[in-house]
Coordinates of C-alpha atoms (C1' of nucleotides) in Angstrom, one line a residue:
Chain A
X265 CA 28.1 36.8 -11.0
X266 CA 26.2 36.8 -14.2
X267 CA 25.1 39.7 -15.8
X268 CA 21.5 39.7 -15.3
X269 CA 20.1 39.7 -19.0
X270 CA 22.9 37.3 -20.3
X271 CA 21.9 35.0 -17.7
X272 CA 18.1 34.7 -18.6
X273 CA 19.1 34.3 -22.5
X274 CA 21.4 31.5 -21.6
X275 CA 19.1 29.3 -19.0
X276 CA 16.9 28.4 -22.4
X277 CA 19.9 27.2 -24.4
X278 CA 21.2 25.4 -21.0
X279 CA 17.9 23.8 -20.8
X280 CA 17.1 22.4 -23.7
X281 CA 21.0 20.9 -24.3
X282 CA 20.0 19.4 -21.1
X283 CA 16.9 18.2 -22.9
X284 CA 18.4 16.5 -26.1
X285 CA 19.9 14.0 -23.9
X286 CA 17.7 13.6 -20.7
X287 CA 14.3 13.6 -22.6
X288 CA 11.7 11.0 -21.3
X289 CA 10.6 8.7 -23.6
X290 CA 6.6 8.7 -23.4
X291 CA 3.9 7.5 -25.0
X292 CA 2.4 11.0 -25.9
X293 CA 5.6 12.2 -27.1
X294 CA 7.1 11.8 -30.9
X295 CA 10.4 11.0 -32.1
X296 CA 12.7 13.9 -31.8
X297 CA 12.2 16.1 -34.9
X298 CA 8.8 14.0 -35.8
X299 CA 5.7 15.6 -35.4
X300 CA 3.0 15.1 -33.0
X301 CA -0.8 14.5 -33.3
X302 CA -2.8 17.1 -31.5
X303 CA -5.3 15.0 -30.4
X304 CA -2.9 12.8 -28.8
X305 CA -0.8 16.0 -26.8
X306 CA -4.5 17.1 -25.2
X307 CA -5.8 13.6 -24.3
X308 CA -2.5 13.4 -22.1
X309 CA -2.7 16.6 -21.0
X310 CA -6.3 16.1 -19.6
X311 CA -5.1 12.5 -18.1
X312 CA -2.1 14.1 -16.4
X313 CA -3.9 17.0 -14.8
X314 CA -3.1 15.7 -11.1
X315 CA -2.5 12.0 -12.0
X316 CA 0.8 10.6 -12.1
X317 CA 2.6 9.5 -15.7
X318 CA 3.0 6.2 -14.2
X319 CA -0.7 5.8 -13.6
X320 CA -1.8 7.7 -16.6
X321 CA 0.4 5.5 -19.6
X322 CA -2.3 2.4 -19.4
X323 CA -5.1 5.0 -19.6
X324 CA -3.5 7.1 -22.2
X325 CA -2.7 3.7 -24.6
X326 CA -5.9 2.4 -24.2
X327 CA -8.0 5.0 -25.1
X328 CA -6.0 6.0 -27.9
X329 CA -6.1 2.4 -29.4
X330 CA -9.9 2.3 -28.6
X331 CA -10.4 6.3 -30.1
X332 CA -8.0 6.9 -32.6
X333 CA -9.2 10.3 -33.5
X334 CA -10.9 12.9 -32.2
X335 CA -14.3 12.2 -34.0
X336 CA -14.0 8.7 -32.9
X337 CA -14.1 9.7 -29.0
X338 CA -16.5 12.4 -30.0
X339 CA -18.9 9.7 -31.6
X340 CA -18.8 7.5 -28.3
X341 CA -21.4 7.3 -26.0
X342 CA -20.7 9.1 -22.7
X343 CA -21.0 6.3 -20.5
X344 CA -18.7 4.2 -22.7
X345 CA -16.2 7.1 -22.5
X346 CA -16.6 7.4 -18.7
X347 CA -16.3 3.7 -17.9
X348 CA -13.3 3.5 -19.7
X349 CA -11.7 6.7 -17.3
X350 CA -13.1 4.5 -14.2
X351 CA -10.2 4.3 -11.8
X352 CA -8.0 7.4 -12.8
X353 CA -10.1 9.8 -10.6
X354 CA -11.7 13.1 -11.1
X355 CA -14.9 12.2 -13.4
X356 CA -15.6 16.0 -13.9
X357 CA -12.4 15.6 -16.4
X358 CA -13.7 12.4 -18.5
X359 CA -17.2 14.6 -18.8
X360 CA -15.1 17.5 -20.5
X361 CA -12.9 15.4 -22.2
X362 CA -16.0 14.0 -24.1
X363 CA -17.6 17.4 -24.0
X364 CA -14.4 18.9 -25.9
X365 CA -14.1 15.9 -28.2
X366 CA -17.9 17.2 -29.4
X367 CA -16.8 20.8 -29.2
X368 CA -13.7 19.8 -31.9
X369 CA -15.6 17.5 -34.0
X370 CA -18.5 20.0 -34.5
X371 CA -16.9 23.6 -34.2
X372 CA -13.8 23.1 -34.9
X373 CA -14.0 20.3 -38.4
X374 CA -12.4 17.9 -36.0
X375 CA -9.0 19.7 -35.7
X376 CA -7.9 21.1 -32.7
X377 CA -7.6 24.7 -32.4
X378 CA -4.1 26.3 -32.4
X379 CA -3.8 29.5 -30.3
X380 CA -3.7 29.3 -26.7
X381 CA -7.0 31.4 -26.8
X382 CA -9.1 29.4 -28.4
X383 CA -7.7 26.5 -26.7
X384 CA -9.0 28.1 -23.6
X385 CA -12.5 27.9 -25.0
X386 CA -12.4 24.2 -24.8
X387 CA -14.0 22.3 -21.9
X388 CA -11.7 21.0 -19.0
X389 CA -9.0 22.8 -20.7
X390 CA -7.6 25.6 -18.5
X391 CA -4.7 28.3 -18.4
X392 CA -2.3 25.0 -18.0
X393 CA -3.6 22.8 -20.5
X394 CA -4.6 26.0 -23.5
X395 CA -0.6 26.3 -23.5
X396 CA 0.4 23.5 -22.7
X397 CA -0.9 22.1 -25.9
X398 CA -0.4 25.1 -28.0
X399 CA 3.0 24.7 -27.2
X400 CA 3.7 21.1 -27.6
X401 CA 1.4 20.4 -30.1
X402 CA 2.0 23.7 -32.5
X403 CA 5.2 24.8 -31.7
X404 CA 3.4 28.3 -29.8
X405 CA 5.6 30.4 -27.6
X406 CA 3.2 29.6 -24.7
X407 CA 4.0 29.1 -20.7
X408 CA 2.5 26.4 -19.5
X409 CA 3.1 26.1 -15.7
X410 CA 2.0 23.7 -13.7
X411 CA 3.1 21.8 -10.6
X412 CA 6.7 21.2 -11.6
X413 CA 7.5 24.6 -13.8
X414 CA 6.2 26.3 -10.3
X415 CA 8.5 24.3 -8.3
X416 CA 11.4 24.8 -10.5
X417 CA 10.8 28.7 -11.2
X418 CA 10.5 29.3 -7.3
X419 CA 13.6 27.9 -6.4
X420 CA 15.2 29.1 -9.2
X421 CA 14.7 32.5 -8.1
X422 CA 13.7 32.1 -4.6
X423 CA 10.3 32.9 -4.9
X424 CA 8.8 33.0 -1.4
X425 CA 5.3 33.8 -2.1
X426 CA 3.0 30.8 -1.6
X427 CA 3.0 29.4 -4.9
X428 CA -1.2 30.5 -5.7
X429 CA -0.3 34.1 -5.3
X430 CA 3.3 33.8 -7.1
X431 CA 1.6 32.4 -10.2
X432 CA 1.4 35.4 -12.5
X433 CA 5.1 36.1 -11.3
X434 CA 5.8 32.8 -12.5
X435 CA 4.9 33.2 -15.9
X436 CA 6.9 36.3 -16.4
X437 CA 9.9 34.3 -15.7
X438 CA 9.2 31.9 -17.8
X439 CA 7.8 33.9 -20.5
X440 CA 11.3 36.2 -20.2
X441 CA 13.4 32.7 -20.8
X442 CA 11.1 31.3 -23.6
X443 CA 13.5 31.0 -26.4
X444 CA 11.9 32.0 -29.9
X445 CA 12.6 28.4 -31.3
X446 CA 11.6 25.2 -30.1
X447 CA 8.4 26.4 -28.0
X448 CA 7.4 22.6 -27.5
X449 CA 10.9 21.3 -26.3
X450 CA 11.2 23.6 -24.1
X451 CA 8.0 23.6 -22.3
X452 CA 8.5 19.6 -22.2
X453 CA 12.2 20.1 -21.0
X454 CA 10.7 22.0 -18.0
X455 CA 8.3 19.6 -16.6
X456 CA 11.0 17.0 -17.2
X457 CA 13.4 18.7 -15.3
X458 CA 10.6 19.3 -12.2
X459 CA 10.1 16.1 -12.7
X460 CA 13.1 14.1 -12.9
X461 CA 16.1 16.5 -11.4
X462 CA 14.2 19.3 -9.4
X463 CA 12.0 17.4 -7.3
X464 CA 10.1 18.3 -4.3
X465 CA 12.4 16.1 -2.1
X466 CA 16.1 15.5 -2.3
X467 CA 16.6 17.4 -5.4
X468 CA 19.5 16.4 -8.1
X469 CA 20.9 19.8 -8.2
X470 CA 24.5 17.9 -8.9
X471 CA 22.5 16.6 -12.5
X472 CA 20.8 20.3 -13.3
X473 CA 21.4 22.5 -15.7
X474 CA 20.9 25.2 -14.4
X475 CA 22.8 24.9 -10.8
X476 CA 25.0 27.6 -10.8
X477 CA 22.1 30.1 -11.7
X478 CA 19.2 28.6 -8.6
X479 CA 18.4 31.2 -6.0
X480 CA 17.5 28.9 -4.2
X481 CA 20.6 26.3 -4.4
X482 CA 22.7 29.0 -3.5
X483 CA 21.4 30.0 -0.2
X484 CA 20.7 25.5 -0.1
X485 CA 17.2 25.6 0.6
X486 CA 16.1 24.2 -2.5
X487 CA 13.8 22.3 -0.9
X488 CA 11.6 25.3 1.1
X489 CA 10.3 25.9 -2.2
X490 CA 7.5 26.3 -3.5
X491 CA 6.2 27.9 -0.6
X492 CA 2.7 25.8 0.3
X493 CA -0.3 27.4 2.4
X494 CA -1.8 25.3 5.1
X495 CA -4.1 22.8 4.1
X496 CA -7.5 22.5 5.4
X497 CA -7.5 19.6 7.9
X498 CA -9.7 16.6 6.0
X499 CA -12.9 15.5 8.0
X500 CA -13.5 11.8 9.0
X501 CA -16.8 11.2 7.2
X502 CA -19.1 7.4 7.8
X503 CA -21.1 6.4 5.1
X504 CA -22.6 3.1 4.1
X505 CA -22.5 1.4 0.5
X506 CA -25.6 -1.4 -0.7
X507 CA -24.8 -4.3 -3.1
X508 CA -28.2 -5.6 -4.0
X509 CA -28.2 -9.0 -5.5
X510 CA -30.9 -11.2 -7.8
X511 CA -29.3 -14.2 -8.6
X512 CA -26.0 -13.8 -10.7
X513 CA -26.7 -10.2 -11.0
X514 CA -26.5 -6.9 -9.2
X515 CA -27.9 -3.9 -8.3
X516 CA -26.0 -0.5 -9.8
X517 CA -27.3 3.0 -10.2
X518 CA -25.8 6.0 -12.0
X519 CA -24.6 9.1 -10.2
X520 CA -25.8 12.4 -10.6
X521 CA -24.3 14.2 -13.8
X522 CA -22.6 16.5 -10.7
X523 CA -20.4 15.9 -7.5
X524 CA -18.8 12.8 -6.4
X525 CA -18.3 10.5 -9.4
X526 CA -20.8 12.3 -11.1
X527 CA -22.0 10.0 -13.8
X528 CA -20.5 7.5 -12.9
X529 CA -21.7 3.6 -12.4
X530 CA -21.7 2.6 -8.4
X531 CA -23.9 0.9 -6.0
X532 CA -26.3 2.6 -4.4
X533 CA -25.0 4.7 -1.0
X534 CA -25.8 7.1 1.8
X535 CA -24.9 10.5 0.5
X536 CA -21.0 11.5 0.7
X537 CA -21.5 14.7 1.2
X538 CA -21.8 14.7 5.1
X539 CA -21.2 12.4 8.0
X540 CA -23.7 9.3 8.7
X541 CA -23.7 7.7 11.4
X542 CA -24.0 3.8 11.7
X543 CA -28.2 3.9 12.8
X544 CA -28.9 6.1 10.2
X545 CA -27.3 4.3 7.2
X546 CA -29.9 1.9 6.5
X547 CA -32.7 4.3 6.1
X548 CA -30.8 5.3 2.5
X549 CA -31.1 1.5 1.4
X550 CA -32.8 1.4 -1.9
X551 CA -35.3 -1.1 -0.8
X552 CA -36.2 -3.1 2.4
X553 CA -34.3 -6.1 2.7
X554 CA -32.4 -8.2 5.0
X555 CA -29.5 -5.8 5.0
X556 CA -26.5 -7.3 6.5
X557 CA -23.0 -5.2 7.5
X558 CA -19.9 -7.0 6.0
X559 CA -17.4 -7.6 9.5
X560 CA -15.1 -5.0 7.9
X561 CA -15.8 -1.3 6.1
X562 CA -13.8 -0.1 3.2
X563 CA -11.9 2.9 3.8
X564 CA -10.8 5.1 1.0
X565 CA -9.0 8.6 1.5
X566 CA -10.4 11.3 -0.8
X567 CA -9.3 14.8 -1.7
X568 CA -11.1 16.6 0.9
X569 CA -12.6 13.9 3.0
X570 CA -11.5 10.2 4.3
X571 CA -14.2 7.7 4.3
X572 CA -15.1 4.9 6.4
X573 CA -17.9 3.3 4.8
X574 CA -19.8 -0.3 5.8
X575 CA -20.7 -2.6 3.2
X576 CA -24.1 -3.6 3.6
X577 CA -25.5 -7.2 1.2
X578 CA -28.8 -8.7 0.7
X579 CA -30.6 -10.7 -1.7
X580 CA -33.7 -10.5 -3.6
X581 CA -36.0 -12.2 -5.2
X582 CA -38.2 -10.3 -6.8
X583 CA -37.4 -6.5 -5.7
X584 CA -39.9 -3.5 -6.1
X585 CA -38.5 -1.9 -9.6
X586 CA -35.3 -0.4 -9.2
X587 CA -35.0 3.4 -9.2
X588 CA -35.3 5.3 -12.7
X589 CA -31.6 5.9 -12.5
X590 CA -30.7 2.1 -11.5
X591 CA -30.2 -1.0 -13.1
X592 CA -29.1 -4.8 -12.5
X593 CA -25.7 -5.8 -13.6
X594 CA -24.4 -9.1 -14.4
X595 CA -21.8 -9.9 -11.4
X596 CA -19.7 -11.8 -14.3
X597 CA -19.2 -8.0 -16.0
X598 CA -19.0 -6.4 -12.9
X599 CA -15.5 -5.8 -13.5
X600 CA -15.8 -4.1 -17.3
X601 CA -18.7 -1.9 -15.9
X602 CA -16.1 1.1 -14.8
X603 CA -16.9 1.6 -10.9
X604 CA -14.9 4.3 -9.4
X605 CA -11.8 2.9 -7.0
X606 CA -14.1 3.2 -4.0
X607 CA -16.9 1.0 -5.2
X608 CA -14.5 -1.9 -6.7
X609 CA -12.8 -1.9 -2.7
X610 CA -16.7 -2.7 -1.9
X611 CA -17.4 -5.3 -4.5
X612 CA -14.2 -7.4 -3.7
X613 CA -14.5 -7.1 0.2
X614 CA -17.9 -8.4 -1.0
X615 CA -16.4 -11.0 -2.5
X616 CA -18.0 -10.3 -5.9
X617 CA -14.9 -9.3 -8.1
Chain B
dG37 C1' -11.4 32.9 -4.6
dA38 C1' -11.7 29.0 -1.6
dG39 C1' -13.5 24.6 -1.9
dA40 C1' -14.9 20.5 -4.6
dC41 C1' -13.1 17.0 -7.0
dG42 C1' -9.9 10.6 -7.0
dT43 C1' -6.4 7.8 -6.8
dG44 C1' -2.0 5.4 -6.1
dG45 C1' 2.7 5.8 -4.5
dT46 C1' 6.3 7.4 -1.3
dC47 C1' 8.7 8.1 3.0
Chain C
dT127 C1' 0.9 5.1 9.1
dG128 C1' -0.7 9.2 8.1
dA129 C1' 0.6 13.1 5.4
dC130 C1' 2.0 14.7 1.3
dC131 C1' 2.5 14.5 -3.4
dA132 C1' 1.3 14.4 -9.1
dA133 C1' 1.4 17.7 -16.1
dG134 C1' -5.5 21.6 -12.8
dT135 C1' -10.2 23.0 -13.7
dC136 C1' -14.6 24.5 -12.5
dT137 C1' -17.8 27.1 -9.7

DNA sequence: GAGACGTGGTC
DNA sequence: TGACCAAGTCT
């Protein structure tokens, strides 16, 4: 057994040997040695919050080719900005992304604040994100735990409180091991090993570095960590979605600034928020018209709800004018117009995509 | 502080 | 196949 204090100073070390040769190679990330751009460290950082690297690597290339800088992405229209996030989820982050890209350009001289604090400041950028860039991007010796650091940490010492409540105890651990150098690699070398050795099933704990020090490894029930709470069960909502055509175009309206998809491009729809039953749906059509109910509903699986929602067409002529917030489409750019996930299901069950 | 907030992949 | 998971934040 390992003295206590010479353990923790030799997990960093351990770690970030481990590191040198086991680093992923990612678009957000610079050459070994090089230096990063700022700008470049957030934008995947806000992208990754809850969103896969896998799915987040088109995302992240695109929108660095389309806004190079900072005062680029700040100068873009919202709209522009959030049809170019359609399809990675949670709109709430593309409005704050934008938000902070205005904050930086105008507060900050377009540079990106340094500390952790004033990181903080920043919209959509939380106790994650502040130190996750300070670190990464200026070298700060700051924790950033998210997901994988919590799962790693826990089993590591065998933390059995659920992992919400074990979060400040988390980063006292970490901050005890945070070596004085190399405050980026290391908080990189974490998440990588989360997410490529200590994984939430079947761990490599034959590949880890730090084996032979793991709580959790020891007593082999690596995997009983982290600790989860129940989950709310997820209601079974109906709902009903209206594609309103004229000719070669289509009817699309933009969602309230807040909630579901919140200013975001969709067709008109019965509201989300509760349960509709089937003979209700057509009295939230945004006009009278031969409605018809495609044979089969779209289904989409949310967060907190799963959805079961018919897909109601019509055509029109020469419809009363459209709702302030709505507008007609051409069905040829349907597809560059950035609907969420659920609405693009609708428009190619509709055959329109 | 618990719930809202998307989506795609895996077993 | 349905449940669970993935670099959280905001209210």
């Amino acid at each position: 057994m390992i003295e206590p204090m010479r353990q923790r100073q030799k997990l960093a070390p351990a770690l970030l040997r481990w590191y040198d040769s086991h680093r992923r190679d990612l678009p957000w990330r610079a050459p070994p040695g090089a230096r990063v751009d700022p700008y470049a460290v957030w934008l995947s950082e806000i992208m990754l919050q809850q969103t896969t690297v896998a799915t987040v690597k088109g995302y992240f290339e695109r929108f660095l080719t389309r806004w190079p800088t900072v005062e680029a992405l700040a100068a873009a229209p919202l709209e522009e900005a959030l049809a170019a996030w359609a399809g990675l989820g949670y709109y709430a982050r593309a409005r704050n992304l934008h938000a902070c890209a205005g904050a930086v350009a105008r507060d900050h001289g377009g540079r990106f604040p340094s500390t952790e604090a004033a990181l903080l400041a920043l919209p959509g950028v939380g106790p994650y994100t502040a130190a996750a860039v300070a670190a990464i991007a200026f070298d700060q010796p700051c924790a950033a735990v998210d997901g994988n650091v919590e799962r790693v940490v826990t089993r590591l010492y065998a933390i059995g409180t659920p992992a919400r409540r074990a979060k400040p105890l988390i980063r006292e651990k970490v901050e005890a091991m945070m070596p004085a150098a190399r405050a980026g690699d290391f908080a990189q070398a974490l998440m990588d090993l989360g997410a490529t050795v200590c994984t939430p099933r079947a761990p490599g704990c034959g590949a880890c570095p730090w084996s032979a020090d793991c709580a959790a490894r020891a007593a082999g029930t690596q995997e009983a960590y982290p600790v989860k709470e129940k989950k709310a069960e997820k209601p079974k909502r109906r709902g009903g979605i209206f594609i309103l055509e004229r000719g070669e175009e289509t009817l699309l309206s933009r969602r309230p600034e807040k909630g579901l998809f919140g200013g975001m491009s969709a067709f008109p729809s019965t509201p989300f928020t509760r349960d509709v039953a089937p003979d209700e749906q057509l009295a939230f059509a945004p006009c009278a018209a031969d409605w018809r109910a495609l044979p089969e509903p779209v289904s989409h699986v949310f967060t907190h709800f799963a959805l079961t929602a018919t897909v109601f067409t019509a055509r029109t002529k020469s419809p009363k004018a459209p709702g302030a917030n709505c507008r007609w489409a051409s069905r040829a750019n349907l597809d560059r117009e950035g609907l969420p996930t659920l609405m693009r299901k609708a428009a190619l069950l509709a055959g329109l995509i």
